[in-house]
Short mmCIF file of C-alpha atoms in Angstrom, two decimals:
data_model
loop_
_atom_site.label_atom_id
_atom_site.label_comp_id
_atom_site.label_asym_id
_atom_site.label_seq_id
_atom_site.Cartn_x
_atom_site.Cartn_y
_atom_site.Cartn_z
CA MET O 18 25.18 18.06 -17.07
CA LYS O 19 21.46 17.35 -16.96
CA HIS O 20 20.07 18.11 -13.49
CA TYR O 21 18.02 15.33 -11.96
CA PHE O 22 15.83 15.77 -8.91
CA PHE O 23 13.47 13.62 -6.92
CA PHE O 24 9.79 14.41 -7.34
CA ASN O 25 9.12 15.07 -3.66
CA TYR O 26 6.93 18.12 -3.29
CA PHE O 27 7.56 18.89 0.34
CA ALA O 28 9.53 19.95 3.36
CA TYR O 29 9.13 17.87 6.46
CA LEU O 30 9.81 17.66 10.18
CA ILE O 31 11.27 14.57 11.81
CA ALA O 32 11.66 14.92 15.57
CA LEU O 33 13.67 18.13 16.02
CA LEU O 34 15.46 17.85 12.68
CA ILE O 35 14.04 19.90 9.82
CA LEU O 36 14.94 18.42 6.46
CA SER O 37 13.73 20.22 3.34
CA SER O 38 13.69 18.95 -0.22
CA CYS O 39 11.94 20.21 -3.36
CA GLY O 40 10.98 18.75 -6.70
CA GLY O 41 10.01 21.05 -9.54
CA GLY O 42 7.00 23.17 -8.86
CA GLY O 43 7.30 24.31 -5.26
CA GLY O 44 6.90 23.02 -1.72
CA GLY O 45 4.32 21.47 0.54
CA THR O 46 4.31 19.75 3.90
CA ILE O 47 4.84 16.34 5.40
CA SER O 48 3.63 15.70 8.91
CA GLY O 49 3.76 12.74 11.25
CA ASN O 50 0.95 10.32 12.12
CA GLY O 51 -0.71 10.45 8.73
CA SER O 52 -4.34 9.47 8.28
CA GLY O 53 -6.41 8.54 5.24
CA SER O 54 -9.96 7.66 4.29
CA SER O 55 -11.59 4.39 5.27
CA GLY O 56 -11.41 1.37 3.03
CA GLY O 57 -14.87 0.27 4.10
CA GLY O 58 -16.12 -3.24 4.85
CA SER O 59 -14.93 -5.94 7.24
CA SER O 60 -11.46 -7.29 6.61
CA VAL O 61 -8.34 -8.39 8.43
CA PHE O 62 -6.60 -5.76 6.31
CA ASN O 63 -9.09 -2.94 6.91
CA THR O 64 -7.29 -1.59 9.95
CA ALA O 65 -5.98 1.76 11.17
CA GLU O 66 -2.69 0.81 9.55
CA PHE O 67 -4.42 0.35 6.17
CA ARG O 68 -6.31 3.62 6.55
CA SER O 69 -3.15 5.57 7.38
CA ASN O 70 -2.65 5.87 3.63
CA PHE O 71 -5.98 6.77 2.03
CA GLY O 72 -4.40 5.81 -1.28
CA LEU O 73 -4.77 2.10 -0.53
CA ALA O 74 -8.54 2.33 -0.32
CA ARG O 75 -8.73 4.72 -3.24
CA ILE O 76 -6.99 2.26 -5.61
CA GLY O 77 -9.08 -0.72 -4.46
CA ALA O 78 -6.18 -2.46 -2.72
CA LEU O 79 -8.43 -4.05 -0.11
CA THR O 80 -9.94 -6.47 -2.61
CA ALA O 81 -6.52 -7.67 -3.73
CA LEU O 82 -5.19 -7.96 -0.17
CA ASN O 83 -8.26 -9.93 0.94
CA ASN O 84 -7.45 -12.38 -1.87
CA ASN O 85 -3.91 -12.87 -0.53
CA SER O 86 -2.41 -10.82 -3.31
CA THR O 87 0.42 -9.14 -1.42
CA GLY O 88 3.30 -9.17 -3.92
CA SER O 89 4.96 -12.16 -2.27
CA GLY O 90 7.91 -13.43 -4.30
CA ILE O 91 8.02 -10.41 -6.59
CA VAL O 92 11.18 -8.28 -6.65
CA VAL O 93 10.53 -4.54 -7.02
CA GLY O 94 13.52 -2.38 -7.93
CA ILE O 95 13.61 1.06 -6.30
CA LEU O 96 16.05 3.65 -7.68
CA ASP O 97 16.15 6.36 -5.06
CA THR O 98 17.99 7.75 -2.00
CA GLY O 99 18.16 4.33 -0.37
CA ILE O 100 16.03 2.78 2.38
CA ASP O 101 15.95 2.86 6.18
CA LEU O 102 17.74 -0.43 6.79
CA ASP O 103 16.72 -0.74 10.45
CA ASN O 104 13.05 0.04 9.93
CA PRO O 105 10.82 -2.91 10.95
CA GLU O 106 8.54 -2.10 8.03
CA PHE O 107 11.11 -3.69 5.72
CA SER O 108 12.58 -6.38 7.98
CA GLY O 109 13.63 -9.48 6.06
CA ARG O 110 12.49 -8.15 2.68
CA ILE O 111 15.34 -5.90 1.53
CA SER O 112 17.20 -7.80 -1.17
CA SER O 113 20.82 -8.63 -0.36
CA LYS O 114 21.57 -7.59 -3.94
CA SER O 115 20.67 -3.97 -3.22
CA THR O 116 23.55 -1.70 -4.21
CA ASN O 117 24.87 1.76 -3.46
CA ILE O 118 25.41 2.94 -7.03
CA THR O 119 26.76 6.39 -6.21
CA GLU O 120 29.13 5.68 -3.31
CA GLY O 121 30.21 2.15 -4.15
CA ALA O 122 29.15 -1.35 -3.11
CA ALA O 123 31.15 -1.15 0.14
CA ILE O 124 28.78 1.57 1.42
CA SER O 125 25.31 0.53 2.54
CA VAL O 126 22.06 1.67 0.93
CA ASP O 127 20.90 3.25 4.19
CA ASP O 128 18.70 6.28 3.52
CA LEU O 129 19.92 9.63 4.84
CA ASN O 130 17.24 11.68 3.08
CA GLY O 131 13.85 10.03 3.60
CA HIS O 132 12.59 10.08 0.03
CA GLY O 133 13.58 6.50 -0.76
CA THR O 134 12.13 5.20 2.50
CA ALA O 135 8.83 6.97 1.78
CA VAL O 136 8.65 5.49 -1.73
CA ALA O 137 9.58 2.02 -0.46
CA GLY O 138 6.91 2.22 2.22
CA ILE O 139 4.13 2.95 -0.26
CA ILE O 140 5.26 0.00 -2.34
CA GLY O 141 5.91 -2.53 0.36
CA ALA O 142 5.82 -1.51 4.03
CA ALA O 143 4.87 -4.54 6.12
CA LYS O 144 1.47 -5.30 7.57
CA ASN O 145 2.52 -5.17 11.22
CA ASP O 146 -0.18 -3.03 12.87
CA SER O 147 2.17 -0.05 12.96
CA GLY O 148 2.49 3.03 10.74
CA ILE O 149 1.25 2.19 7.26
CA HIS O 150 1.53 -0.86 5.08
CA GLY O 151 2.26 -0.89 1.38
CA VAL O 152 0.25 -1.87 -1.66
CA ALA O 153 2.36 -5.05 -1.80
CA PRO O 154 3.35 -5.68 1.84
CA ASN O 155 5.15 -8.95 1.14
CA ALA O 156 7.16 -7.87 -1.92
CA THR O 157 10.95 -8.05 -1.96
CA LEU O 158 12.58 -4.62 -2.25
CA LEU O 159 15.73 -4.30 -4.36
CA VAL O 160 17.08 -0.86 -3.53
CA ASN O 161 19.70 0.82 -5.70
CA LYS O 162 20.84 4.02 -4.06
CA LEU O 163 21.48 6.76 -6.62
CA ASN O 164 22.34 9.62 -4.26
CA ASN O 165 21.72 11.12 -0.84
CA ALA O 166 19.93 14.23 -2.11
CA GLY O 167 20.11 16.75 -4.91
CA SER O 168 21.31 16.00 -8.43
CA ILE O 169 21.90 12.52 -9.87
CA ASN O 170 24.59 11.57 -12.36
CA ILE O 171 23.21 10.23 -15.66
CA LEU O 172 25.58 7.27 -15.47
CA ASN O 173 24.19 6.38 -12.05
CA VAL O 174 20.68 6.19 -13.48
CA ALA O 175 21.76 3.80 -16.23
CA SER O 176 23.84 1.74 -13.81
CA GLY O 177 20.94 1.58 -11.38
CA ILE O 178 18.59 0.29 -14.06
CA ASN O 179 21.08 -2.28 -15.33
CA SER O 180 21.86 -3.50 -11.82
CA ALA O 181 18.18 -3.91 -10.98
CA VAL O 182 17.62 -5.89 -14.17
CA SER O 183 20.59 -8.20 -13.63
CA ASN O 184 19.55 -8.82 -10.02
CA GLY O 185 16.03 -9.99 -10.74
CA ALA O 186 13.74 -6.97 -10.52
CA LYS O 187 10.41 -7.47 -12.28
CA ILE O 188 9.39 -3.82 -11.81
CA ILE O 189 11.56 -0.72 -11.42
CA ASN O 190 10.18 2.41 -9.75
CA MET O 191 11.83 5.73 -10.68
CA SER O 192 10.42 8.72 -8.78
CA PHE O 193 12.79 11.30 -10.23
CA GLY O 194 13.40 13.23 -13.42
CA ALA O 195 15.13 16.18 -15.04
CA ASP O 196 14.30 19.79 -15.64
CA PRO O 197 12.38 20.45 -18.88
CA PRO O 198 12.92 20.13 -21.78
CA ALA O 199 15.45 17.34 -21.13
CA LEU O 200 15.02 13.88 -22.64
CA PRO O 201 16.92 10.73 -21.64
CA SER O 202 20.52 10.38 -22.81
CA SER O 203 21.51 7.56 -25.14
CA THR O 204 23.11 5.83 -22.15
CA GLU O 205 19.83 5.92 -20.26
CA ILE O 206 17.83 4.85 -23.30
CA ASN O 207 20.10 1.83 -23.77
CA ALA O 208 19.57 0.84 -20.12
CA MET O 209 15.82 1.31 -20.43
CA GLN O 210 15.76 -0.78 -23.61
CA ASN O 211 17.74 -3.51 -21.89
CA ALA O 212 15.20 -3.49 -19.08
CA VAL O 213 12.09 -3.85 -21.20
CA ASN O 214 13.81 -6.38 -23.47
CA SER O 215 14.50 -8.39 -20.31
CA GLY O 216 10.84 -8.35 -19.34
CA VAL O 217 11.03 -5.62 -16.70
CA ILE O 218 8.25 -3.05 -16.27
CA LEU O 219 9.34 0.57 -15.79
CA VAL O 220 7.24 2.90 -13.62
CA VAL O 221 8.15 6.60 -13.75
CA ALA O 222 6.76 9.67 -11.97
CA SER O 223 5.45 12.39 -14.28
CA GLY O 224 7.01 15.32 -12.37
CA ASN O 225 5.85 18.25 -10.28
CA SER O 226 6.31 21.23 -12.59
CA SER O 227 2.62 21.87 -13.43
CA LEU O 228 3.35 21.24 -17.12
CA ASP O 229 1.11 19.85 -19.85
CA GLN O 230 3.69 17.13 -20.61
CA VAL O 231 5.54 14.63 -18.43
CA LEU O 232 9.30 14.95 -17.91
CA ASP O 233 12.38 13.14 -19.15
CA MET O 234 12.17 9.31 -19.15
CA GLY O 235 8.40 9.37 -18.80
CA ARG O 236 8.11 10.97 -22.24
CA LEU O 237 9.21 7.65 -23.74
CA SER O 238 6.51 5.55 -22.07
CA ASN O 239 4.43 5.07 -25.24
CA CYS O 240 7.32 4.88 -27.71
CA SER O 241 7.29 1.98 -30.14
CA GLY O 242 10.69 2.15 -31.82
CA ALA O 243 10.32 5.24 -33.98
CA THR O 244 13.59 6.87 -34.90
CA GLY O 245 14.12 10.58 -34.33
CA GLY O 246 11.94 12.81 -32.23
CA LYS O 247 11.51 12.07 -28.56
CA CYS O 248 11.70 8.28 -28.94
CA ASN O 249 15.13 8.07 -30.60
CA GLY O 250 14.57 4.40 -31.46
CA PHE O 251 13.33 3.35 -28.01
CA ASN O 252 10.57 0.74 -27.89
CA ALA O 253 8.76 0.48 -24.56
CA ASN O 254 7.18 -2.81 -25.65
CA GLY O 255 4.05 -1.87 -23.69
CA GLN O 256 6.05 -2.27 -20.46
CA MET O 257 6.28 1.30 -19.23
CA ILE O 258 3.88 3.45 -17.22
CA VAL O 259 4.24 7.12 -16.38
CA VAL O 260 2.21 8.23 -13.36
CA ASN O 261 0.59 11.57 -12.57
CA ALA O 262 -0.89 12.39 -9.15
CA VAL O 263 -4.46 13.07 -8.05
CA THR O 264 -5.96 14.41 -4.82
CA SER O 265 -8.07 12.49 -2.31
CA ASN O 266 -11.08 13.67 -4.35
CA ASN O 267 -9.68 12.22 -7.58
CA THR O 268 -9.09 15.65 -9.03
CA ALA O 269 -5.91 16.86 -10.70
CA THR O 270 -3.29 18.31 -8.36
CA THR O 271 -1.89 21.77 -8.86
CA PHE O 272 1.66 20.41 -9.24
CA GLY O 273 1.49 17.19 -11.27
CA ASN O 274 2.60 17.21 -14.91
CA GLN O 275 -0.27 16.13 -17.14
CA CYS O 276 -0.05 12.97 -19.21
CA GLY O 277 0.07 14.97 -22.44
CA ASP O 278 1.27 13.07 -25.50
CA THR O 279 2.06 10.00 -23.39
CA ALA O 280 -1.61 9.61 -22.38
CA SER O 281 -1.91 6.11 -23.84
CA ALA O 282 0.80 4.87 -21.44
CA CYS O 283 -0.04 7.14 -18.51
CA MET O 284 -2.32 6.78 -15.51
CA VAL O 285 -2.92 8.52 -12.20
CA ALA O 286 -2.70 7.46 -8.56
CA PRO O 287 -3.05 9.22 -5.20
CA GLY O 288 -0.23 11.69 -4.72
CA GLU O 289 -1.45 14.50 -2.47
CA GLY O 290 -1.46 14.02 1.28
CA VAL O 291 -0.67 10.31 1.04
CA GLY O 292 0.73 8.31 3.94
CA PHE O 293 4.19 6.77 3.90
CA THR O 294 6.99 5.42 6.07
CA LEU O 295 9.47 7.69 7.84
CA ILE O 296 13.12 7.09 8.70
CA GLY O 297 13.28 5.74 12.23
CA GLY O 298 9.74 4.37 12.17
CA GLY O 299 6.23 5.72 12.17
CA SER O 300 4.40 7.34 9.30
CA GLY O 301 3.94 10.76 7.77
CA THR O 302 2.06 12.34 4.90
CA GLY O 303 3.23 14.23 1.85
CA SER O 304 2.57 15.13 -1.75
CA GLY O 305 4.23 14.61 -5.11
CA THR O 306 4.17 12.39 -8.16
CA SER O 307 7.04 10.59 -6.40
CA PHE O 308 4.39 9.08 -4.16
CA ALA O 309 1.85 8.37 -6.90
CA ALA O 310 4.24 6.19 -8.90
CA PRO O 311 4.94 3.63 -6.12
CA HIS O 312 1.22 2.91 -5.81
CA VAL O 313 1.41 1.67 -9.39
CA ALA O 314 4.68 -0.24 -8.82
CA GLY O 315 3.12 -1.99 -5.82
CA ALA O 316 -0.02 -2.79 -7.80
CA LEU O 317 2.08 -4.43 -10.51
CA ALA O 318 3.76 -6.61 -7.89
CA VAL O 319 0.31 -7.71 -6.72
CA ILE O 320 -0.77 -8.48 -10.29
CA LEU O 321 2.38 -10.44 -11.13
CA GLN O 322 2.06 -12.53 -7.96
CA LYS O 323 -1.63 -13.24 -8.55
CA PHE O 324 -1.19 -14.09 -12.24
CA PRO O 325 2.31 -15.58 -12.57
CA THR O 326 1.88 -16.56 -16.23
CA LEU O 327 0.92 -13.05 -17.28
CA SER O 328 3.42 -11.34 -19.57
CA PRO O 329 4.80 -7.95 -18.47
CA SER O 330 2.95 -6.11 -21.22
CA ASP O 331 -0.28 -7.93 -20.35
CA ALA O 332 0.15 -6.92 -16.70
CA VAL O 333 0.41 -3.30 -17.80
CA SER O 334 -2.58 -3.68 -20.11
CA LEU O 335 -4.59 -5.16 -17.24
CA LEU O 336 -3.93 -2.11 -15.07
CA PHE O 337 -4.86 0.20 -17.93
CA SER O 338 -8.08 -1.66 -18.75
CA SER O 339 -9.22 -1.78 -15.10
CA ALA O 340 -8.46 1.89 -14.41
CA THR O 341 -11.31 4.18 -13.36
CA ASP O 342 -11.97 6.75 -16.06
CA LEU O 343 -11.56 10.34 -14.88
CA GLY O 344 -12.04 13.66 -16.65
CA VAL O 345 -12.99 13.58 -20.32
CA SER O 346 -14.42 10.19 -21.30
CA GLY O 347 -11.73 7.77 -22.46
CA ILE O 348 -7.99 8.38 -22.61
CA ASP O 349 -7.27 12.07 -22.04
CA ASN O 350 -4.26 14.36 -21.69
CA VAL O 351 -4.67 15.00 -17.95
CA PHE O 352 -5.47 11.60 -16.43
CA GLY O 353 -4.36 9.34 -19.26
CA ARG O 354 -5.92 5.90 -18.81
CA GLY O 355 -7.49 6.94 -15.53
CA LEU O 356 -7.13 6.12 -11.83
CA LEU O 357 -5.31 2.96 -10.76
CA ASN O 358 -7.93 0.43 -9.65
CA LEU O 359 -6.99 -3.02 -8.36
#
């Protein structure tokens, strides 16, 4: 069976409990009370809470937030380890249609690992003057729990995608992947095709194996229906983004998989030392392409709220065209379209 893992590049300490977890490529650290760089300027949003994730300022989120673009009314699907159900950062905004795919609908989607809560926080933690807030702090979070930790069943991935689509997600964030050189199974490809055909945008982390190509599902991000090869008939319809990570200085990380041959449908976002939400409350910092991808998912929620008549592919194109060029001029194999810039 193909081995899936979450792209969390860390081990972290919560209270007296040490909980370690690795994506491909090694380990790093998460610590409490994260801090980031200033967003600059005067704003009701430019607070210590905003600055607790430097990524918000780095992607230009302040401009969008100041224009009341907060993702309100947009459903973001999160396929992960669940979410901290009692965390005030998500109060009133976890969709009742969230489902525990791996353990059955009778079991809650409560997060026992921390990865899903961290991802959800970057997307949509509330603006409540505590911890951090997300790129889209008013978005609705549809959480499909794929596992508690470790490997993920292929069928769970497909079921998670299909469930998110049928329950109204406009964007699906997937911060996980498989060991190289794996490509998606036909079951997963069918679910992905169903998603994009239904107008859903797929956001996938590139992986933490320090490779010159992205992993697994991300390899299909710029496919246009070609048979054979990596695409196997899949057509992303311009509705898929694979995301690599950059440092606080906008340089390539040592762990992120480069955009490679998916560069035309790839971009980068902050993914080293970024702030996120912890189980039980408060905030921490950590690194991994797992945490770069949700910046993009949150940004899409902001775009879709602000421009409700925009098609999914046009929303993706807008993010690509507004990205800040990094590295070699134009689209390149490391940074793809460039740095996310709202």
